[in-house]
Short mmCIF file of C-alpha atoms in Angstrom, two decimals:
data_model
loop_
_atom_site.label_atom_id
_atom_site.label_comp_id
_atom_site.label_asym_id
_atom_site.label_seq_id
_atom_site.Cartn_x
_atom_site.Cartn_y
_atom_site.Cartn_z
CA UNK A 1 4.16 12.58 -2.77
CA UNK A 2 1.09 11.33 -0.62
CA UNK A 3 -2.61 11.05 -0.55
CA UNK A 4 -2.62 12.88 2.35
CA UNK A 5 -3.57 15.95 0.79
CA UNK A 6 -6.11 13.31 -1.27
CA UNK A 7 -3.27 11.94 -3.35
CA UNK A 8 -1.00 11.78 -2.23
CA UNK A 9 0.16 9.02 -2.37
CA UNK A 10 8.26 6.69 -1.30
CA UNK A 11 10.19 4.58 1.63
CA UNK A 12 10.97 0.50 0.82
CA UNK A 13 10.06 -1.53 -2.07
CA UNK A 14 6.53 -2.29 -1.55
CA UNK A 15 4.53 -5.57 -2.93
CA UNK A 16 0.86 -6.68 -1.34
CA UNK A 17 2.13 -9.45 -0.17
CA UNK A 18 0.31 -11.99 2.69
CA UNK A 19 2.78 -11.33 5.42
CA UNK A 20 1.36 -10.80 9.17
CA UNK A 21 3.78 -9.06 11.64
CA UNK A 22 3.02 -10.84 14.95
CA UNK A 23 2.36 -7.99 17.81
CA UNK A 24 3.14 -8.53 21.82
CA UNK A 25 1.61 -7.05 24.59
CA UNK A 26 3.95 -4.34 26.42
CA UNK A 27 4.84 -4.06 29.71
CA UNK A 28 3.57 -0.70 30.26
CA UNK A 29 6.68 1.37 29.99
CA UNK A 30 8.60 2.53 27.12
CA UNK A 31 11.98 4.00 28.02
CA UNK A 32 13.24 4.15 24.32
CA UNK A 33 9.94 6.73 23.55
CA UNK A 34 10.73 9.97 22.79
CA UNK A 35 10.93 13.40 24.87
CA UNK A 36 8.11 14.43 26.29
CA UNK A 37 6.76 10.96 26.78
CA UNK A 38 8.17 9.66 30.13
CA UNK A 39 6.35 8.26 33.09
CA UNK A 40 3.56 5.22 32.94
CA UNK A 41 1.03 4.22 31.33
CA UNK A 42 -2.38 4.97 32.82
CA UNK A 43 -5.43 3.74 30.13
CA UNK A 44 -7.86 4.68 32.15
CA UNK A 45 -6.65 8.30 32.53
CA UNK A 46 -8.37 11.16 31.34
CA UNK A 47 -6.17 12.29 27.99
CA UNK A 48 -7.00 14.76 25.64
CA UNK A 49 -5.78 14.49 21.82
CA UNK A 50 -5.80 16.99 18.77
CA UNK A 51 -6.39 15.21 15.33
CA UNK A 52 -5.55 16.67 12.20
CA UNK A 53 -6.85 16.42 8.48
CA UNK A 54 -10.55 17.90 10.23
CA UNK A 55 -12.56 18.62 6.40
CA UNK A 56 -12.82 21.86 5.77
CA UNK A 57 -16.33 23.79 5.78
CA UNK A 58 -16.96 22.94 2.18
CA UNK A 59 -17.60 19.40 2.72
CA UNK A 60 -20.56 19.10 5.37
CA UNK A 61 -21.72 15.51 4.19
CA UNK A 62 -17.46 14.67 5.28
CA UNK A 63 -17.46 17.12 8.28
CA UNK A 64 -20.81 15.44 9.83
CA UNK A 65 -18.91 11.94 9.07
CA UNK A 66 -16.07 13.06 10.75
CA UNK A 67 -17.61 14.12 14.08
CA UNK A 68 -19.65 10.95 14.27
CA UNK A 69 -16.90 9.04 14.09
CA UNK A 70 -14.91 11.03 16.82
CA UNK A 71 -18.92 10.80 19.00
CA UNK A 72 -18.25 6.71 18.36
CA UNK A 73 -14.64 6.79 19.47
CA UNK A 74 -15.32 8.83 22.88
CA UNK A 75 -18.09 6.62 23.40
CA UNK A 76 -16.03 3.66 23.51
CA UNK A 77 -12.98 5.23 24.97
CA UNK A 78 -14.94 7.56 27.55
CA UNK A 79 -11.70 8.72 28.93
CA UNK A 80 -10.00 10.54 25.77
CA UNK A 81 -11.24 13.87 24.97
CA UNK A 82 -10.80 14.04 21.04
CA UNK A 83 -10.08 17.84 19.10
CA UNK A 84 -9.82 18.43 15.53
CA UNK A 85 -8.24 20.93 13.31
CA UNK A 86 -7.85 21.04 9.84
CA UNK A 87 -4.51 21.11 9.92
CA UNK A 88 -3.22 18.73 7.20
CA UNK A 89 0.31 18.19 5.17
CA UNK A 90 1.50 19.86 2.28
CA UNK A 91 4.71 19.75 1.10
CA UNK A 92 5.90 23.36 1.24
CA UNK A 93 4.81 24.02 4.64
CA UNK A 94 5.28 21.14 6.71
CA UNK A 95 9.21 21.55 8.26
CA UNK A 96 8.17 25.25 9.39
CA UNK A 97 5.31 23.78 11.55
CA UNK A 98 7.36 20.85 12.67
CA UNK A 99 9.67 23.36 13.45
CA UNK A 100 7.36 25.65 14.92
CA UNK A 101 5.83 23.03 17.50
CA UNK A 102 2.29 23.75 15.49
CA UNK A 103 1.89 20.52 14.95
CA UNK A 104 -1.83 18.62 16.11
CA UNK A 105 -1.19 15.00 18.05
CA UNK A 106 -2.25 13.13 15.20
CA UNK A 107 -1.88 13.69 11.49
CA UNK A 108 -1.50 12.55 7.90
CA UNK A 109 1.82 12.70 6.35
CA UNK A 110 3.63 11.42 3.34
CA UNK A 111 5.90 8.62 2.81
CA UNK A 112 8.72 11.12 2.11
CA UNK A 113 8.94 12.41 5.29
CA UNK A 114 10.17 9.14 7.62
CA UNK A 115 13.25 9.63 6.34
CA UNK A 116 14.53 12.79 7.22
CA UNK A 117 12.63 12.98 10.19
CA UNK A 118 13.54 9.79 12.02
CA UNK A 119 17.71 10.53 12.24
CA UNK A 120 16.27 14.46 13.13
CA UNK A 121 14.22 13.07 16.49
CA UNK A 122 11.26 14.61 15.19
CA UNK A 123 9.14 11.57 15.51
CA UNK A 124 8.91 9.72 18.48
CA UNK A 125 9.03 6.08 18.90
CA UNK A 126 6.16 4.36 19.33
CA UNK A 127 7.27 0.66 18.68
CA UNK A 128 6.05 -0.32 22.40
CA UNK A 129 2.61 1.55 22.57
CA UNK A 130 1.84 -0.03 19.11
CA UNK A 131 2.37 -3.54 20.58
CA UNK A 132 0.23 -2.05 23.75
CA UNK A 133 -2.64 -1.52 21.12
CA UNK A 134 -2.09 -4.59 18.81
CA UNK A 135 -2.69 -2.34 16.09
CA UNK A 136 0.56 -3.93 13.47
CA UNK A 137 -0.63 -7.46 13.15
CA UNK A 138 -2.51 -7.36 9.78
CA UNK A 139 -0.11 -4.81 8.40
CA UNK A 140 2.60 -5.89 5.88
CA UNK A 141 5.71 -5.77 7.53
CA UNK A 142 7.72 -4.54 4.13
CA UNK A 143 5.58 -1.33 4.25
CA UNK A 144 6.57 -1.05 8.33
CA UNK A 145 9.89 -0.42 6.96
CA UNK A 146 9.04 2.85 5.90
CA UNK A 147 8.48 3.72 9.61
CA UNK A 148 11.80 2.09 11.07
CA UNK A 149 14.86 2.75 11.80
CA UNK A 150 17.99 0.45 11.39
CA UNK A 151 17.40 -1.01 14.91
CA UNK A 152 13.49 -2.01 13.72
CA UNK A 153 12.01 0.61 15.95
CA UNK A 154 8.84 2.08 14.61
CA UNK A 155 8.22 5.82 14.59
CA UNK A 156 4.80 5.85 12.72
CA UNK A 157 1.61 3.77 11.18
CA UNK A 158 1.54 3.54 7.44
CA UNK A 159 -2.60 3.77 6.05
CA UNK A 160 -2.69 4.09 2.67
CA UNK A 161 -0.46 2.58 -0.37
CA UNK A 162 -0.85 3.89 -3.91
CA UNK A 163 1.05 3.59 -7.08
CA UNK A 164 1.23 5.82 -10.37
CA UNK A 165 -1.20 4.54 -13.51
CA UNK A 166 -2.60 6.56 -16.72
CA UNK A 167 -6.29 8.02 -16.22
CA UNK A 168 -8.03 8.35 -18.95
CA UNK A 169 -10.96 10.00 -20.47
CA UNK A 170 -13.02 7.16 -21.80
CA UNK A 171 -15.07 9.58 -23.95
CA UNK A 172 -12.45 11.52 -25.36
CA UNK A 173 -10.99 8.32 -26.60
CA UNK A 174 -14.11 7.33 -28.36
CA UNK A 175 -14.64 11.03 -29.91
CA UNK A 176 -11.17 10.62 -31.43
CA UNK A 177 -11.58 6.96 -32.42
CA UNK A 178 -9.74 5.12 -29.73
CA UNK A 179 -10.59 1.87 -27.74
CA UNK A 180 -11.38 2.80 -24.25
CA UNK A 181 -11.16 -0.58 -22.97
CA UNK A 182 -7.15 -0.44 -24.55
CA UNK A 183 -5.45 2.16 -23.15
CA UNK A 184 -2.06 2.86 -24.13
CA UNK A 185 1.00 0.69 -22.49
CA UNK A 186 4.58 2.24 -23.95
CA UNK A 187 5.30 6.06 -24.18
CA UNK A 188 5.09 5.70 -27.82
CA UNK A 189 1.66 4.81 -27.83
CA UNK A 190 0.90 7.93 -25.09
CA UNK A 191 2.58 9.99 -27.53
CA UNK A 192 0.50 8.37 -30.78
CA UNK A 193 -2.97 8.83 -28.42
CA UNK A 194 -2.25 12.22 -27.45
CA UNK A 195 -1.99 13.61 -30.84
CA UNK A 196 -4.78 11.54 -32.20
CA UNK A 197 -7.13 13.40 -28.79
CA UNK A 198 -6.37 16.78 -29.96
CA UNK A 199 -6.27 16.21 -33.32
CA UNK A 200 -9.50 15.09 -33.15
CA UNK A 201 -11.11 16.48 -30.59
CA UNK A 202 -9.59 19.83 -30.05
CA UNK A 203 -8.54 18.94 -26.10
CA UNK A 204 -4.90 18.14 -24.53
CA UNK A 205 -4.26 14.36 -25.70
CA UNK A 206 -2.37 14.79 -22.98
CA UNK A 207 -1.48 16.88 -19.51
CA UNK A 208 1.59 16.87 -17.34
CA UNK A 209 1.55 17.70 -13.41
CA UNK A 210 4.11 20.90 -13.53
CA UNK A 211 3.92 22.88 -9.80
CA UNK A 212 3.73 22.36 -5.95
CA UNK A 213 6.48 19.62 -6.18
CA UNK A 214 4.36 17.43 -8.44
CA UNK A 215 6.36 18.19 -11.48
CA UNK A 216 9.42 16.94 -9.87
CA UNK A 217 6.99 14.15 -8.53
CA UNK A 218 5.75 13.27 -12.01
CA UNK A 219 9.22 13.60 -13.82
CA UNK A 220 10.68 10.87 -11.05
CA UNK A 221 7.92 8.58 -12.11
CA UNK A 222 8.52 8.99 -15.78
CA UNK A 223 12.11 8.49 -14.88
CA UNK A 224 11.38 5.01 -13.60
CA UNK A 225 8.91 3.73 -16.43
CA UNK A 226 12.26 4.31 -18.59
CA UNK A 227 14.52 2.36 -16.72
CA UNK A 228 15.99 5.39 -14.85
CA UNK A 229 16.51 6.28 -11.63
CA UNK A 230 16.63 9.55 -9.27
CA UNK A 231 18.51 9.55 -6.17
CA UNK A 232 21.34 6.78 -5.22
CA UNK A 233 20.16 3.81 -3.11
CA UNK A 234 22.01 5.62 -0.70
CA UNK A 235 20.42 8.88 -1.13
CA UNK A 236 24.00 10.69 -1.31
CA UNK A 237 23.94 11.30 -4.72
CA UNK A 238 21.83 12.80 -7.31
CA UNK A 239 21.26 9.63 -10.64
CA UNK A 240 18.84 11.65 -13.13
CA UNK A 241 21.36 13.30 -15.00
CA UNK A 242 21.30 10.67 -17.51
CA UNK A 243 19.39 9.29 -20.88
CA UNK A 244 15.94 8.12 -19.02
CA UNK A 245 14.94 11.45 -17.29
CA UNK A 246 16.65 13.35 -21.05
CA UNK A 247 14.15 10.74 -22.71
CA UNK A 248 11.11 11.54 -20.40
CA UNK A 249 11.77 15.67 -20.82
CA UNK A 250 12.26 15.04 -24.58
CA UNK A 251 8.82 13.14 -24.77
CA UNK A 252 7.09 16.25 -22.92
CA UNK A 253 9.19 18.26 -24.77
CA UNK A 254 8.09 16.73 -28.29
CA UNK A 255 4.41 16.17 -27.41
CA UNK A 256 4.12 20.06 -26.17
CA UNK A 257 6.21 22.02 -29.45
CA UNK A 258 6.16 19.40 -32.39
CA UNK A 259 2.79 17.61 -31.91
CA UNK A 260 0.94 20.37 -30.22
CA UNK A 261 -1.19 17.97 -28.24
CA UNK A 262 -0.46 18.87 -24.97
CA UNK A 263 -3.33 21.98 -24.71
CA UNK A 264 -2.60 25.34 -23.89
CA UNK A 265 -2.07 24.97 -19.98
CA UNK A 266 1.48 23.95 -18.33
CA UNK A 267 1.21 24.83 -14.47
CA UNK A 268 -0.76 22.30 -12.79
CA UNK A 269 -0.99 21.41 -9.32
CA UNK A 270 -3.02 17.61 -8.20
CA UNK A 271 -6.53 19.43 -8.22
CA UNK A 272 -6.44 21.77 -11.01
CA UNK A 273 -5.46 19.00 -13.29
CA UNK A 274 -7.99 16.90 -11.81
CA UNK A 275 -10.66 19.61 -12.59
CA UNK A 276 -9.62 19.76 -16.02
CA UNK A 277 -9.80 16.25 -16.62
CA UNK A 278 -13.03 16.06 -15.19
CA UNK A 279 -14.65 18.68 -17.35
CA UNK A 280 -12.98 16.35 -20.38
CA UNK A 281 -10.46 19.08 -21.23
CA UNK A 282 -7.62 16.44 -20.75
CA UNK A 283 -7.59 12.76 -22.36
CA UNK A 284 -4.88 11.18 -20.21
CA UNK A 285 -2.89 12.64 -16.94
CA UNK A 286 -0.87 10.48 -14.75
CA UNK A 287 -2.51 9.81 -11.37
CA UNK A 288 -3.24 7.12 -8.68
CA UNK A 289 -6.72 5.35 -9.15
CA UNK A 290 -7.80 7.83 -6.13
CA UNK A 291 -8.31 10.59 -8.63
CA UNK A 292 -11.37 8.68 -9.93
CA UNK A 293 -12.74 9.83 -6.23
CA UNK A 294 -12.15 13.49 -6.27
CA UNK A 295 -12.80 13.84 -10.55
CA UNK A 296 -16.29 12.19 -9.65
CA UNK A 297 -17.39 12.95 -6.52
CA UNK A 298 -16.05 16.83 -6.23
CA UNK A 299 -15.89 17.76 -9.98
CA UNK A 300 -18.58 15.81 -11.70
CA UNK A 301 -17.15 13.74 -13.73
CA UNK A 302 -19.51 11.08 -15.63
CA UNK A 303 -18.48 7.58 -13.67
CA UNK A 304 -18.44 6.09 -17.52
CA UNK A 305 -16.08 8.63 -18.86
CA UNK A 306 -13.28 7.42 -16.26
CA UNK A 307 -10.47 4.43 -17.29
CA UNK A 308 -6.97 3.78 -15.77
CA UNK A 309 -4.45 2.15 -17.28
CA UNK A 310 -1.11 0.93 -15.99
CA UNK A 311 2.25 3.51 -16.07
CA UNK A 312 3.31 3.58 -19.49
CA UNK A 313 6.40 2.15 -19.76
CA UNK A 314 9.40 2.28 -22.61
CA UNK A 315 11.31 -0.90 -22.64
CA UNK A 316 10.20 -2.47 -20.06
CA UNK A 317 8.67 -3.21 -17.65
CA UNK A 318 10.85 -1.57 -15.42
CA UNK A 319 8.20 -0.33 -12.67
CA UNK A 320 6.04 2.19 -11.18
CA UNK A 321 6.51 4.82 -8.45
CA UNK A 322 4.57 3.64 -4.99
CA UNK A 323 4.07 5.76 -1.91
CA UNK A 324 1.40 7.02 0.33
CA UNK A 325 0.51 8.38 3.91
CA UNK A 326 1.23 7.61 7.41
CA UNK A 327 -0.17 8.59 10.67
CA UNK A 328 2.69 10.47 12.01
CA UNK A 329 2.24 11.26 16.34
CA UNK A 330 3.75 14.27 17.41
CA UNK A 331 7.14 14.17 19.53
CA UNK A 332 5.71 16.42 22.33
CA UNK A 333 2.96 13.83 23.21
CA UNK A 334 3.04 12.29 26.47
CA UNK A 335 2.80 8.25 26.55
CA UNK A 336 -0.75 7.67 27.50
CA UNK A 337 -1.46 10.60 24.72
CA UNK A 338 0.57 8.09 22.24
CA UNK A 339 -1.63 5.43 23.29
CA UNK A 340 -4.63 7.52 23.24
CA UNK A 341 -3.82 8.58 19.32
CA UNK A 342 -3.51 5.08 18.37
CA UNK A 343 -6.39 3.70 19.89
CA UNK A 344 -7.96 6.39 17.37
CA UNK A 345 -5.83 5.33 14.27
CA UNK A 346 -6.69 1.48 15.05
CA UNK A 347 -10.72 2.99 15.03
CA UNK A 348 -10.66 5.47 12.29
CA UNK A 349 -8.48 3.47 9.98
CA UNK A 350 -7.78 -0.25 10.66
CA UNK A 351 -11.33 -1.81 12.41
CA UNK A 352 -13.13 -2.03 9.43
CA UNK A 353 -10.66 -4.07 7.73
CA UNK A 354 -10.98 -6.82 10.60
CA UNK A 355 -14.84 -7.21 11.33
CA UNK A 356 -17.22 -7.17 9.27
CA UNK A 357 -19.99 -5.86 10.66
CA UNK A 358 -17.98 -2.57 11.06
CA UNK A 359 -16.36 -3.47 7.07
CA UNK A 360 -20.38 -3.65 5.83
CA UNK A 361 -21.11 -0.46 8.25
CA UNK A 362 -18.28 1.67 6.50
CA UNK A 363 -19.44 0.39 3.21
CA UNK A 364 -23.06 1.56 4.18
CA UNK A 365 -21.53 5.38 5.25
CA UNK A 366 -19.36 5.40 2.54
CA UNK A 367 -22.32 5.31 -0.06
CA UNK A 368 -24.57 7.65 2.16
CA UNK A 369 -22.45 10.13 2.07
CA UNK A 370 -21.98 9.69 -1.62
CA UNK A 371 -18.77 7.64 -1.74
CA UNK A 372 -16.91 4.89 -3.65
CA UNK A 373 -16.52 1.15 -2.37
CA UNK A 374 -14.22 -1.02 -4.37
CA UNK A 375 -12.44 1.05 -6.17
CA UNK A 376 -9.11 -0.71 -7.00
CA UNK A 377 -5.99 0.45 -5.36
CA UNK A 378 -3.38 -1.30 -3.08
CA UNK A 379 -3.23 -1.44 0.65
CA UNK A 380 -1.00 -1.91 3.37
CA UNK A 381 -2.37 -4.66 5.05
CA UNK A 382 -1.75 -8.04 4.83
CA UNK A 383 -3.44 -9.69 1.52
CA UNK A 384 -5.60 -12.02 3.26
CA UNK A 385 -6.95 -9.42 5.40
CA UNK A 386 -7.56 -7.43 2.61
CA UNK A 387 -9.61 -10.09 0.46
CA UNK A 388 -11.52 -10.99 3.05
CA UNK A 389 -12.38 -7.12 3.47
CA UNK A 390 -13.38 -6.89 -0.33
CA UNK A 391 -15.99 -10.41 0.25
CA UNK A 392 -17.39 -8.87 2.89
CA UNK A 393 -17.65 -5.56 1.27
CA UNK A 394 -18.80 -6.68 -2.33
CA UNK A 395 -22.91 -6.52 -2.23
CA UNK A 396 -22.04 -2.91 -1.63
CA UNK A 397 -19.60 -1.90 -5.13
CA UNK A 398 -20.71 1.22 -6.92
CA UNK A 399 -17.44 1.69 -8.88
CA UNK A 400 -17.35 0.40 -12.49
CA UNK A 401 -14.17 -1.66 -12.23
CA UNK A 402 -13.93 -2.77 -15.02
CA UNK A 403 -13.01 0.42 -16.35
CA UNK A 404 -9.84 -0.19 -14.38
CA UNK A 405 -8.57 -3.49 -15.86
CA UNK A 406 -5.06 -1.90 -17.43
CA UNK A 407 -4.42 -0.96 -13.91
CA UNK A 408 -4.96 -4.18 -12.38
CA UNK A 409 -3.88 -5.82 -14.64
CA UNK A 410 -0.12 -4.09 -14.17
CA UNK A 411 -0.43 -4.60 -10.86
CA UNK A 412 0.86 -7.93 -11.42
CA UNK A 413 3.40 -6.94 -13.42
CA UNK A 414 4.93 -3.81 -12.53
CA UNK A 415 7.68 -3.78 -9.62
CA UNK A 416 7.03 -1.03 -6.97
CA UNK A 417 9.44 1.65 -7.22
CA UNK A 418 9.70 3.85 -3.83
CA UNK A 419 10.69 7.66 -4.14
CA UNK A 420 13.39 8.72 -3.25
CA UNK A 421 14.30 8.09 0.25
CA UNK A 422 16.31 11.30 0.75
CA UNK A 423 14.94 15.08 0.93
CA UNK A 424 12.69 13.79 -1.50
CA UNK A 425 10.20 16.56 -1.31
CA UNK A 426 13.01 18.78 -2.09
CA UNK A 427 13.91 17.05 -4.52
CA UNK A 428 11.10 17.39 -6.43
CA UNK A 429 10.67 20.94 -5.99
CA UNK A 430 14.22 21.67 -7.92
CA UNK A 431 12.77 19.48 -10.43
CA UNK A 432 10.16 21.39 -10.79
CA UNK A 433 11.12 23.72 -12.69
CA UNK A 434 13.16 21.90 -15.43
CA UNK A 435 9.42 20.77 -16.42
CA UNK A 436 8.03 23.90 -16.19
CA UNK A 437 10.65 25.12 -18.91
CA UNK A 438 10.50 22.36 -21.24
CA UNK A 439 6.80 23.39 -21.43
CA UNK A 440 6.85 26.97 -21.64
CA UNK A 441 10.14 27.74 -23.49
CA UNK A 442 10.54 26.40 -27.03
CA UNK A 443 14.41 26.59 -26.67
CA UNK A 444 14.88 24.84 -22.94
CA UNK A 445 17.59 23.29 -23.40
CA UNK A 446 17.46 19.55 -21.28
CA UNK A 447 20.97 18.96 -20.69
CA UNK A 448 21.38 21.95 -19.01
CA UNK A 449 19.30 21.81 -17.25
CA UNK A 450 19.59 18.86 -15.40
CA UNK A 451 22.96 19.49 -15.27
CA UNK A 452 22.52 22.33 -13.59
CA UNK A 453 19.95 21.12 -11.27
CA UNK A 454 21.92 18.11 -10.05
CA UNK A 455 24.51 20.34 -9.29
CA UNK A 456 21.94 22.10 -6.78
CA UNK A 457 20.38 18.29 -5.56
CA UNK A 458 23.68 17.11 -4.72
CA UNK A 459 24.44 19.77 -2.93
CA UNK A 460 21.25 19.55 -1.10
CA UNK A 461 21.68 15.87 -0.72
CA UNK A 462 25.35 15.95 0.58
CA UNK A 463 23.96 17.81 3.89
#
């Protein structure tokens, strides 16, 4: 999954490691770019782009951000005419406006997506124009790979890096006697936790993300903290059919009939649980430290009542699942529109990381308009860049870290496990389901389940 719907957040092995990928200058041609972008390069020509991911009317404070920072961008670059729309990527709709030709020239999408879209054409590449632009130097090269093809050529401009940890209601866990500063570490001790939350306090110890592909999502990263994996390195074949994923369902399966700690709710999608857990109803949910953003900022949730731990883990460590977003360029777009959409990637994303006055600036907005600087995460740049970043940003921290030490802590200890590199999105939506039952139907019966749904992944998988 991604953060591009504000999670989001699949493709190589990732580790934030200090590696710089040098960047040339092109030549001003790029005859290995896709259709639809021949001819030169002209900078200086009037261009016009469309830009996706515009906030929706709900968020004004985000939506008068926004168009300042397009104002900013046209004022430097006098010569690109910037749009917006709001169109954005979600999982179930996406290949219908590829498809379609719907698509903006700019636009989040997940990590999942490279994959299947490279080998289809439907991304163009943009190795060339990205030297043009210098925009991959501080970027770790291991993330690039997401975005390449066997040849090296690049086809898109990963932005944002996350990995799966616990949240946790730090208030619930004192109400029912727990240590907030300790959350749990194995599956056992979720399961021990859980019960003691709703024994005690009447709420779900414990909720699991069931609908909209997340179940499938959630189950895959359960599946790794075991041991297990999902898909063949190869992606041909279909690997959850075994004890690990049985062991994860079982868990749910346990924690939702025999301990009764789960709540009342099973269908979930990333927001609704978020809500929940905001309004305390939930004491832990598995998320990316990015949930801390939307449970404060959209839903209210108390800034001392919110702790992330590491991915639980049962006889490990084995890992946690990683992915993210990517500014993806549309295939129709002409070469100086390529250019023209990077420039505005390298602005909106990538400037503030490499001067400080616009690092301290962003810091400054970010607060104004009711934001979070420093909250922990990862990041796809280069770890250098990235420290130097966090100095210059530090006078201006207004997230309790602290309350995230399990998560940094298993940062340096917890291998970064990418989804599955094939059809993953589909993949998770088949899975789906198998949580769904194991929630809502006493008698599911797990083996059959999966057996019966890696019967329909392989077949999926073997296209």
């Amino acid at each position: 999954m991604t953060r591009v719907s504000r999670w989001s957040r699949c493709g190589a092995a990732l580790g934030v490691i200090g590696l710089v990928l040098a960047a040339g200058c092109a030549k001003g041609t790029t005859p290995s770019s896709s259709t639809g972008a021949a001819g030169e390069i002209d900078e200086k020509a009037p261009v016009t782009i469309t830009i996706g991911d515009r906030p929706t009317p709900d968020k004004p404070n985000d939506i008068k951000a926004f168009e300042q920072k397009i104002k900013d961008f046209t004022a430097k670059y006098p010569n690109i005419t910037v749009k917006s729309t709001e169109t954005k990527w979600e999982a179930q709709t996406f290949q219908a406006q590829v498809a379609g030709g719907t698509l903006p020239t700019v636009m989040n999408i997940s990590f999942t997506e490279p994959a299947n879209m490279i080998p289809n054409k439907q991304l163009p590449d943009i190795t060339d124009e990205l030297k043009l632009v210098d925009l991959t130097k501080d970027l770790n090269p291991n993330v690039l790979k997401i975005v390449q093809d066997a040849n090296g050529r690049i086809y898109g401009v990963p932005i944002d890096v996350f990995s799966v940890g616990l949240a946790y209601n730090r208030a619930l866990f004192k109400q029912a006697g727990l240590d907030p500063d300790k959350p749990p570490t194995t599956w056992d001790e979720v399961r021990q936790y859980a019960k003691q939350i709703a024994d005690k306090t009447g709420k779900a110890g414990y909720a699991q993300l069931t609908t909209n592909n997340t179940g499938g999502w959630m189950l895959t990263t359960m599946t790794y903290s075991m041991g297990g994996t999902v898909e063949s390195p190869d992606g041909k074949k279909s690997t959850f059919n075994d004890a690990p994923t049985k062991k994860a369902l079982q868990l749910l399966k346990d924690m939702r009939w025999t301990d009764n700690s789960m709540g009342s709710r099973f269908l979930y999608n990333q927001e609704e649980v978020r809500q929940d857990f905001a309004a305390g109803k939930i004491g832990m949910v598995l998320q990316a430290p990015d949930a801390y953003d939307m449970s404060v900022k959209n839903f209210g949730m108390k800034p001392a009542d919110y702790g992330h731990g590491g991915l639980p883990q049962d006889g490990g460590p084995h890992g946690t699942l990683t992915g993210g977003s990517l500014k993806m360029i549309s295939p129709k777009a002409t070469k100086n529109e390529v250019v023209a959409a990077l420039k505005w990637i390298k602005f909106d994303q990538f400037d503030k990381y490499t001067t400080e006055s616009v690092a301290v600036q962003d810091a400054k907005t970010t607060i104004a308009d009711k934001g979070f600087v420093g909250r922990p995460g990862i990041t796809p740049l280069s770890q250098e860049t990235y420290d130097q970043f966090n100095k210059w940003r530090e006078p201006y921290v207004n997230v309790p870290v602290k309350q995230f030490q399990g998560y940094i802590d298993s940062t340096k200890t917890l291998k970064l496990l990418p989804e599955p590199s094939n059809k993953g999105q589909e993949v998770y939506s088949l899975l789906d389901p198998v949580v769904q039952q194991v929630l809502t139907k006493k008698d599911a019966d797990i083996d059959k389940l999966l057996s019966d749904t890696a019967s329909k992944i392989d077949a999926r998988l073997a296209r």
